[in-house]
Structure formats: structure tokens, C-alpha cells
Short mmCIF file of C-alpha atoms in Angstrom, two decimals:
data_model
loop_
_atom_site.label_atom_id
_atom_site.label_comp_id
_atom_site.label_asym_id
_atom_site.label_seq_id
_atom_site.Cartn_x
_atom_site.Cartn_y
_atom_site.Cartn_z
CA UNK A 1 0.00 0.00 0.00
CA UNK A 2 1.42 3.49 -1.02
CA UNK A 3 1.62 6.04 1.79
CA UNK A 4 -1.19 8.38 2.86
CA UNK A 5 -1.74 11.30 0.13
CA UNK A 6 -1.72 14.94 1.68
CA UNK A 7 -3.49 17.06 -0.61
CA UNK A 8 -3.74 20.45 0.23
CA UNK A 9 -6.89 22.95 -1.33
CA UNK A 10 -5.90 26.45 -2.03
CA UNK A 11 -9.91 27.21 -3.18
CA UNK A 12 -12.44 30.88 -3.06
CA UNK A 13 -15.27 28.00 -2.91
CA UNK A 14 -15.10 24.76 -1.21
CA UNK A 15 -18.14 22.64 -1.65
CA UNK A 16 -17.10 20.72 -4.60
CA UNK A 17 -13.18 19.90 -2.26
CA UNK A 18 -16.17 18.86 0.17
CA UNK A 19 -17.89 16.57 -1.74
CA UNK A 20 -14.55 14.93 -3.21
CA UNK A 21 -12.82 14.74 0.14
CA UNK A 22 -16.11 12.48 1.48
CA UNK A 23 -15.31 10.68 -1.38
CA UNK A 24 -11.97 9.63 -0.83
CA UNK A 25 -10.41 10.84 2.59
CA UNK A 26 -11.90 6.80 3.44
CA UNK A 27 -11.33 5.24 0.92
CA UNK A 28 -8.35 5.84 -0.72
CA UNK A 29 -5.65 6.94 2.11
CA UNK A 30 -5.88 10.85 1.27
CA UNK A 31 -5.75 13.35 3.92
CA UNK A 32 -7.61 16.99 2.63
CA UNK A 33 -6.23 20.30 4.14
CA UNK A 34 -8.61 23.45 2.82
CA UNK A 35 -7.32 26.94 2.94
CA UNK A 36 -8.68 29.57 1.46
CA UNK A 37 -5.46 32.74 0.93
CA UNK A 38 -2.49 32.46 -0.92
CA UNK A 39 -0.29 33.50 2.22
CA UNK A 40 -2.17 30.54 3.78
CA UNK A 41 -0.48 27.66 1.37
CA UNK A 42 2.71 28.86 2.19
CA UNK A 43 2.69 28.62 5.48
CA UNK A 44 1.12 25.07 5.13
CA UNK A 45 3.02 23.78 2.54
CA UNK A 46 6.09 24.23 4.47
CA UNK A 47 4.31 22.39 8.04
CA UNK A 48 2.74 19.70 6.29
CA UNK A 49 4.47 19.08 3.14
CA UNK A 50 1.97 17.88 0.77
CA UNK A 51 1.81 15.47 -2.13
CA UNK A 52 -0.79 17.63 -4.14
CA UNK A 53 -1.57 21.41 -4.28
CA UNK A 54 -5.28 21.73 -5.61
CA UNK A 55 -5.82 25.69 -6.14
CA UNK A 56 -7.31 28.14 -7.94
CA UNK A 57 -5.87 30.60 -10.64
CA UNK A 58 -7.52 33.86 -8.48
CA UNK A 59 -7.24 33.82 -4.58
CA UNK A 60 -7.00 36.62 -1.78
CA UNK A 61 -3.26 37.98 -1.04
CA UNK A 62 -1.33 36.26 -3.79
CA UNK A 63 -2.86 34.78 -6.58
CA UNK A 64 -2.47 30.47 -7.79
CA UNK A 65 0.36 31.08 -10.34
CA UNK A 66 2.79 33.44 -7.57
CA UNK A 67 2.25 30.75 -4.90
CA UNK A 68 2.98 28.13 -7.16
CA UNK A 69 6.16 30.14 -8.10
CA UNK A 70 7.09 30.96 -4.12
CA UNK A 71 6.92 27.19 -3.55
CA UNK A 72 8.95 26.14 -6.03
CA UNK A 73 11.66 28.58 -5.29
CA UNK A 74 11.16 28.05 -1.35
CA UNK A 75 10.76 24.20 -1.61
CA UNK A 76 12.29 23.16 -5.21
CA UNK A 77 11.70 19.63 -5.39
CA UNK A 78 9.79 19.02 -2.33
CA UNK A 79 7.03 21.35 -4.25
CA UNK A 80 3.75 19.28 -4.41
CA UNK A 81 2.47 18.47 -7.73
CA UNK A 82 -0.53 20.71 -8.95
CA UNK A 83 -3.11 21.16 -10.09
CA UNK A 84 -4.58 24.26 -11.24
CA UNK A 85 -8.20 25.85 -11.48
CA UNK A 86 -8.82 28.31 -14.01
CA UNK A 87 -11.27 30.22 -16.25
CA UNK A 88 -8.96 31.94 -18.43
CA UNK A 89 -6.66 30.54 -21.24
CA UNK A 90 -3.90 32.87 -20.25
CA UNK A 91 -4.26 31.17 -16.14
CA UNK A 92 -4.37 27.76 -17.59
CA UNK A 93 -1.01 28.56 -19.94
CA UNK A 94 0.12 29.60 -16.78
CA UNK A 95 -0.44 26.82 -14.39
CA UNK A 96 1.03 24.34 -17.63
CA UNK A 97 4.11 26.16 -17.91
CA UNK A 98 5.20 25.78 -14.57
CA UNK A 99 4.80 21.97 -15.00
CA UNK A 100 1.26 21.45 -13.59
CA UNK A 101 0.29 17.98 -13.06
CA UNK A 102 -3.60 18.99 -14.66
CA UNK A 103 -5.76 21.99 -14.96
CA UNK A 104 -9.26 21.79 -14.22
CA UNK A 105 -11.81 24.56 -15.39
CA UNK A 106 -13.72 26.71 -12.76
CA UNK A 107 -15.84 26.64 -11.09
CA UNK A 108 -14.95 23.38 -9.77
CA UNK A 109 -16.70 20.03 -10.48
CA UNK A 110 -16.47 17.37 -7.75
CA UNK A 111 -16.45 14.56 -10.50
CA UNK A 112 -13.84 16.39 -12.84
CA UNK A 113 -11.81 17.26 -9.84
CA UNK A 114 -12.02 13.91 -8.32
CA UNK A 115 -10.77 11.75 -11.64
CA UNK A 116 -7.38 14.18 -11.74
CA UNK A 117 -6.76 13.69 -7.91
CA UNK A 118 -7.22 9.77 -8.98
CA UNK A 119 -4.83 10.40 -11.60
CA UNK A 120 -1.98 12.63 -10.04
CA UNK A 121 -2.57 9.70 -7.34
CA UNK A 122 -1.40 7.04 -9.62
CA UNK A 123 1.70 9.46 -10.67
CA UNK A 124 2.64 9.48 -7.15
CA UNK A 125 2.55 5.72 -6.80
CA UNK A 126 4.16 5.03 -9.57
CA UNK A 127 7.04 8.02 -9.32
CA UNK A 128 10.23 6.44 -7.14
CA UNK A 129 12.55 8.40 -5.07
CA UNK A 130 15.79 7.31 -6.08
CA UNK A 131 17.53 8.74 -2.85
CA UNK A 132 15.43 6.67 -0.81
CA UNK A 133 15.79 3.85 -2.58
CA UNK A 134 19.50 4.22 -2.77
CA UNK A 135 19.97 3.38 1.20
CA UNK A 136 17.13 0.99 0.82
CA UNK A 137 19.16 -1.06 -2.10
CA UNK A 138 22.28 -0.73 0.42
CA UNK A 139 20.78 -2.71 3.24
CA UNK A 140 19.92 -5.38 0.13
CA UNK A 141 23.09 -5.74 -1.08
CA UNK A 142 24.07 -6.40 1.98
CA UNK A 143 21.66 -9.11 2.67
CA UNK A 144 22.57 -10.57 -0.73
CA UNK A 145 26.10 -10.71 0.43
CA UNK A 146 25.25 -12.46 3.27
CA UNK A 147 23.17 -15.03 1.85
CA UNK A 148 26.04 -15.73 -0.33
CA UNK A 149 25.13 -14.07 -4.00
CA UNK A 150 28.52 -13.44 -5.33
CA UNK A 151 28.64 -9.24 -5.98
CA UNK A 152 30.09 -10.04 -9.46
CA UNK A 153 27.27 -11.14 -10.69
CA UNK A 154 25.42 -9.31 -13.25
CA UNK A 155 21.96 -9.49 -11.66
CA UNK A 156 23.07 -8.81 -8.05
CA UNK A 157 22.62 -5.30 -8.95
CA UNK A 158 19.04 -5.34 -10.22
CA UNK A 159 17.93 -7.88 -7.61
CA UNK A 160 19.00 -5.19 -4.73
CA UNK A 161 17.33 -2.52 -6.62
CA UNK A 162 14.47 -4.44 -7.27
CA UNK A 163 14.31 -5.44 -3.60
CA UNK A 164 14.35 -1.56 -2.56
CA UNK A 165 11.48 -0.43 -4.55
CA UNK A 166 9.36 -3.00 -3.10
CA UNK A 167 9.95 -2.64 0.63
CA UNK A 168 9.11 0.87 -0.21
CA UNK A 169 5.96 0.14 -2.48
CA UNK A 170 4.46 -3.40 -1.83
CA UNK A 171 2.24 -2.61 -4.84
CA UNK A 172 5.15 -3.06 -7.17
CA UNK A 173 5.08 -6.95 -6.57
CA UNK A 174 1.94 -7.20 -8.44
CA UNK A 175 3.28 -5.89 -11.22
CA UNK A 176 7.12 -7.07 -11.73
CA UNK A 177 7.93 -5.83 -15.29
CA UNK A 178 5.90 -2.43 -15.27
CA UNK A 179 6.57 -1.88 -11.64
CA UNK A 180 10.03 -2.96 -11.27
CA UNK A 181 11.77 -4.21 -14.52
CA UNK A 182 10.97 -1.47 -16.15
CA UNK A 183 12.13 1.76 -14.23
CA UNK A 184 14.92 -0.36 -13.19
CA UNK A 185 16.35 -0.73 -16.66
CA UNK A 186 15.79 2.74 -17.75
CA UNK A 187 18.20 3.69 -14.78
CA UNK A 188 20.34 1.27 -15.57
CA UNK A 189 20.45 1.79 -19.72
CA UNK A 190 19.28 -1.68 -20.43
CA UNK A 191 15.83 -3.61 -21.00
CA UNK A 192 13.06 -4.86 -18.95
CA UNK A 193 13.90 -8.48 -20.19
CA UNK A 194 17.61 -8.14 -19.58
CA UNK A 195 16.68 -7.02 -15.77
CA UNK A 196 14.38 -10.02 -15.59
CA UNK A 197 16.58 -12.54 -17.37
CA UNK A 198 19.98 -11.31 -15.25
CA UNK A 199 18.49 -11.14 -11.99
CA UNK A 200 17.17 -14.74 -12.88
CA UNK A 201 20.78 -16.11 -13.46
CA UNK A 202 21.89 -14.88 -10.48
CA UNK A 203 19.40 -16.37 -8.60
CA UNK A 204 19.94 -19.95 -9.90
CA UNK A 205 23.68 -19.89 -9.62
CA UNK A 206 23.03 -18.65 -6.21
CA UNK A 207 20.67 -21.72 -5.51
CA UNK A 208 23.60 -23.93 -7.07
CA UNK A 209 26.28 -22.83 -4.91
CA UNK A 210 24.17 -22.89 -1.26
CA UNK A 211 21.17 -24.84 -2.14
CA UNK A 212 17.85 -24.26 -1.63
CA UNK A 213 17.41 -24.96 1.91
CA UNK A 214 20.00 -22.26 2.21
CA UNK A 215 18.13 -20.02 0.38
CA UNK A 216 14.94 -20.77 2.49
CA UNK A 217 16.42 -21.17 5.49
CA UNK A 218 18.20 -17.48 5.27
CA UNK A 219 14.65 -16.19 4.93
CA UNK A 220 13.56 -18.73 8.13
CA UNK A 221 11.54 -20.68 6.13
CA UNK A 222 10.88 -24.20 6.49
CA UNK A 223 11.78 -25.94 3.42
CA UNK A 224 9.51 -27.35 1.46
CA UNK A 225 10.37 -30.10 -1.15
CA UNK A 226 8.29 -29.20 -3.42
CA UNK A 227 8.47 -25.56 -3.86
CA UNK A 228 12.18 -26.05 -5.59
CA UNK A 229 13.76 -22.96 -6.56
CA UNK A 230 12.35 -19.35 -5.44
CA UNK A 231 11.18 -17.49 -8.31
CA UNK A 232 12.28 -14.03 -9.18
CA UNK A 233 8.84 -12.71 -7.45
CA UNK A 234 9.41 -14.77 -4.50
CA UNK A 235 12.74 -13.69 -3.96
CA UNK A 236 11.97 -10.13 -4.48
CA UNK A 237 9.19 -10.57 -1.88
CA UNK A 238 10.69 -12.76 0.49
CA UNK A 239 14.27 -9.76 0.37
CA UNK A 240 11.60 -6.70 0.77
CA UNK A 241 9.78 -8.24 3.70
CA UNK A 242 13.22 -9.17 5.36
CA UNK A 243 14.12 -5.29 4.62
CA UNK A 244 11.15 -4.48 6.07
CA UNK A 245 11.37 -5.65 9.39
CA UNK A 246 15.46 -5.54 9.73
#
């Protein structure tokens, strides 16, 4: 399960943010903040840090596009993704050239406003911080190390990253080549099926040098005859729950 969602609402009118934060505040893990003042987001943005900035083009004090601006030079990449309101072509150019996530028209609709919070949702899941993952895929290799993968082979590499990213999505298990393969080989300059193939190898010669019950048994596992080697899911799973709870 991703993380809980902060969005917070920079909006004149709130009643449509109402209806759409009934909607999903149970549901689907979001957390709604409401202000109504440009000053207001600033001061927020900084407390709470939030994973979406819904606001309009015109509010009191500053307007949407010079808070947008004052957060990204006040919080660079630790700005919230947007996404804008507006009624005007030249506020919606606006709110796209600072690299808004969507822009919605005013006045608000709950159902038109709730499908691009869905969506910017699904960016977020999807997106992976790197820099988190980096310490993550340390503590991996290590484990790798210790359960005696030799460092020298190709797919050691993927198999810690690929470990990493799921202790710090679970969701990416159900989907190995989209979720993991994938944004592992763009990093790396290679393909999905090279990532899969590699880590593969490395698993098997792994298995051939300590055995399965070693493999298992590092996990604690009771062996089971009959479940043979570990798959690359199952080793991805059983690495990211050890991270997990090491």
C-alpha cells in the first residue's frame, strides 16, 4: 500500500473539495487540508508538506500562479504536484508552464476534480525516489552478500534494486515488469527483459552454490520439497519483507 496522500486545497469556494474529500479521505488513504489565501499555502506547505496542491488561478493575497512560483523557489523539489483551477486561457497557460500535473476549469466540479486527484494519485505511486531507494538497495546488497550471492554477478545489482522499490511500495510486486523491470532498466540503460533474465541467473547460480534450503532457510523458512527454486517474485518478496522488518 502506497503512503497516505496529503493534498492540500488552495480554493475561493469549497463545496465541490467537500464533496470529493467524502469521497476519498476513506477510501483511498488521502488526507484533505482546505485553505482559502495564498499567504495561507505557504505557510502550510512548508508544516505539512503535501503530495498535491489543488488551487485556484484567483485567490485573496497572492494569486495560484505566484504561490505556485514561491513554492517552487522556497521548496524546489519538495514542491507538491498541482493542479490548477482556471477560467482563463492565459491562467491555464500559466499553471502548464510551470509543469502542472492537470488543470481543471472553474468553477470546480467534484467529479472532474475527483478523476485528476485519482490520476496525479497514480503518478505518485508510480514516481520512485531514487535517494530513498539508494539506502534501501544498500541494506539489500548487503543481505545478498550475506546469503552468499557473489557481488560479481550481473543481476546482483538489479535484484537489490528491485528489492528496494518494493519494501518501499508493496504494490510493485503485483506488477514485476511495469513496476520494477521497467524503471529499473531505464536507470540502468538496459531492458526490462535483460533485468528479468539477469536477476534470474543470479538467482539460480546462487541456488547452485548454497542450495535451496539455504536459500529458504536465510529467509527462516521451512523448506519445502516441493516448492524447488524461489522465483524471481518470491525472492523479491521474500528480500523486501526481510528489509522491512530488519
Amino acid at each position: 500500500m502506497m503512503k497516505t496522500v496529503d493534498v492540500l486545497c488552495a480554493v475561493r469556494n469549497s463545496s465541490a473539495i467537500e464533496k470529493v474529500r467524502e469521497e476519498m479521505e476513506d477510501g483511498e488513504t488521502c488526507v484533505f487540508r482546505i485553505v482559502h489565501r495564498g499567504g495561507e499555502v505557504l505557510a502550510s506547505a512548508q508544516r505539512f508538506e503535501p503530495d498535491i496542491l489543488v488551487i485556484d488561478a484567483v485567490l485573496a493575497e497572492l494569486d495560484g500562479l505566484a504561490v505556485v512560483d514561491r513554492l517552487q523557489a522556497m521548496i524546489g523539489e519538495r514542491a507538491p504536484r498541482v493542479i490548477g483551477g482556471a477560467m482563463l486561457p492565459m491562467a491555464k497557460e500559466g499553471f502548464i508552464r510551470r509543469g502542472a500535473a492537470c488543470v481543471v476549469g472553474v468553477p470546480w466540479n467534484a467529479e472532474e476534480l475527483g478523476g485528476a486527484l485519482r490520476q496525479v494519485i497514480r503518478e505518485i505511486d508510480t514516481k520512485i525516489d531514487w535517494l530513498a531507494a539508494q539506502e534501501v538497495r544498500g541494506r539489500a546488497s548487503a543481505l545478498l552478500r550475506e546469503m552468499g550471492m557473489r557481488e560479481s554477478l550481473r543481476g546482483f545489482d538489479y535484484l537489490a534494486w528491485a528489492a528496494a522499490l518494493a519494501s518501499l511500495s508493496e504494490s510493485r510486486l503485483f506488477s514485476l515488469s511495469k513496476r520494477l523491470y521497467q524503471p529499473i532498466a531505464m536507470r540502468e540503460a538496459t531492458t526490462p527483459q535483460n533485468v528479468e533474465r539477469l536477476i534470474r541467473h543470479a538467482v539460480e547460480t546462487t541456488i547452485d552454490t548454497v542450495g535451496p534450503d539455504g536459500i529458504y532457510g536465510f529467509f527462516g523458512n521451512t523448506l519445502d520439497p516441493t516448492r524447488g527454486k524461489p522465483t524471481n517474485a518470491q525472492m523479491i518478496a521474500m528480500l523486501a519483507q526481510k528489509l522491512r522488518v530488519s
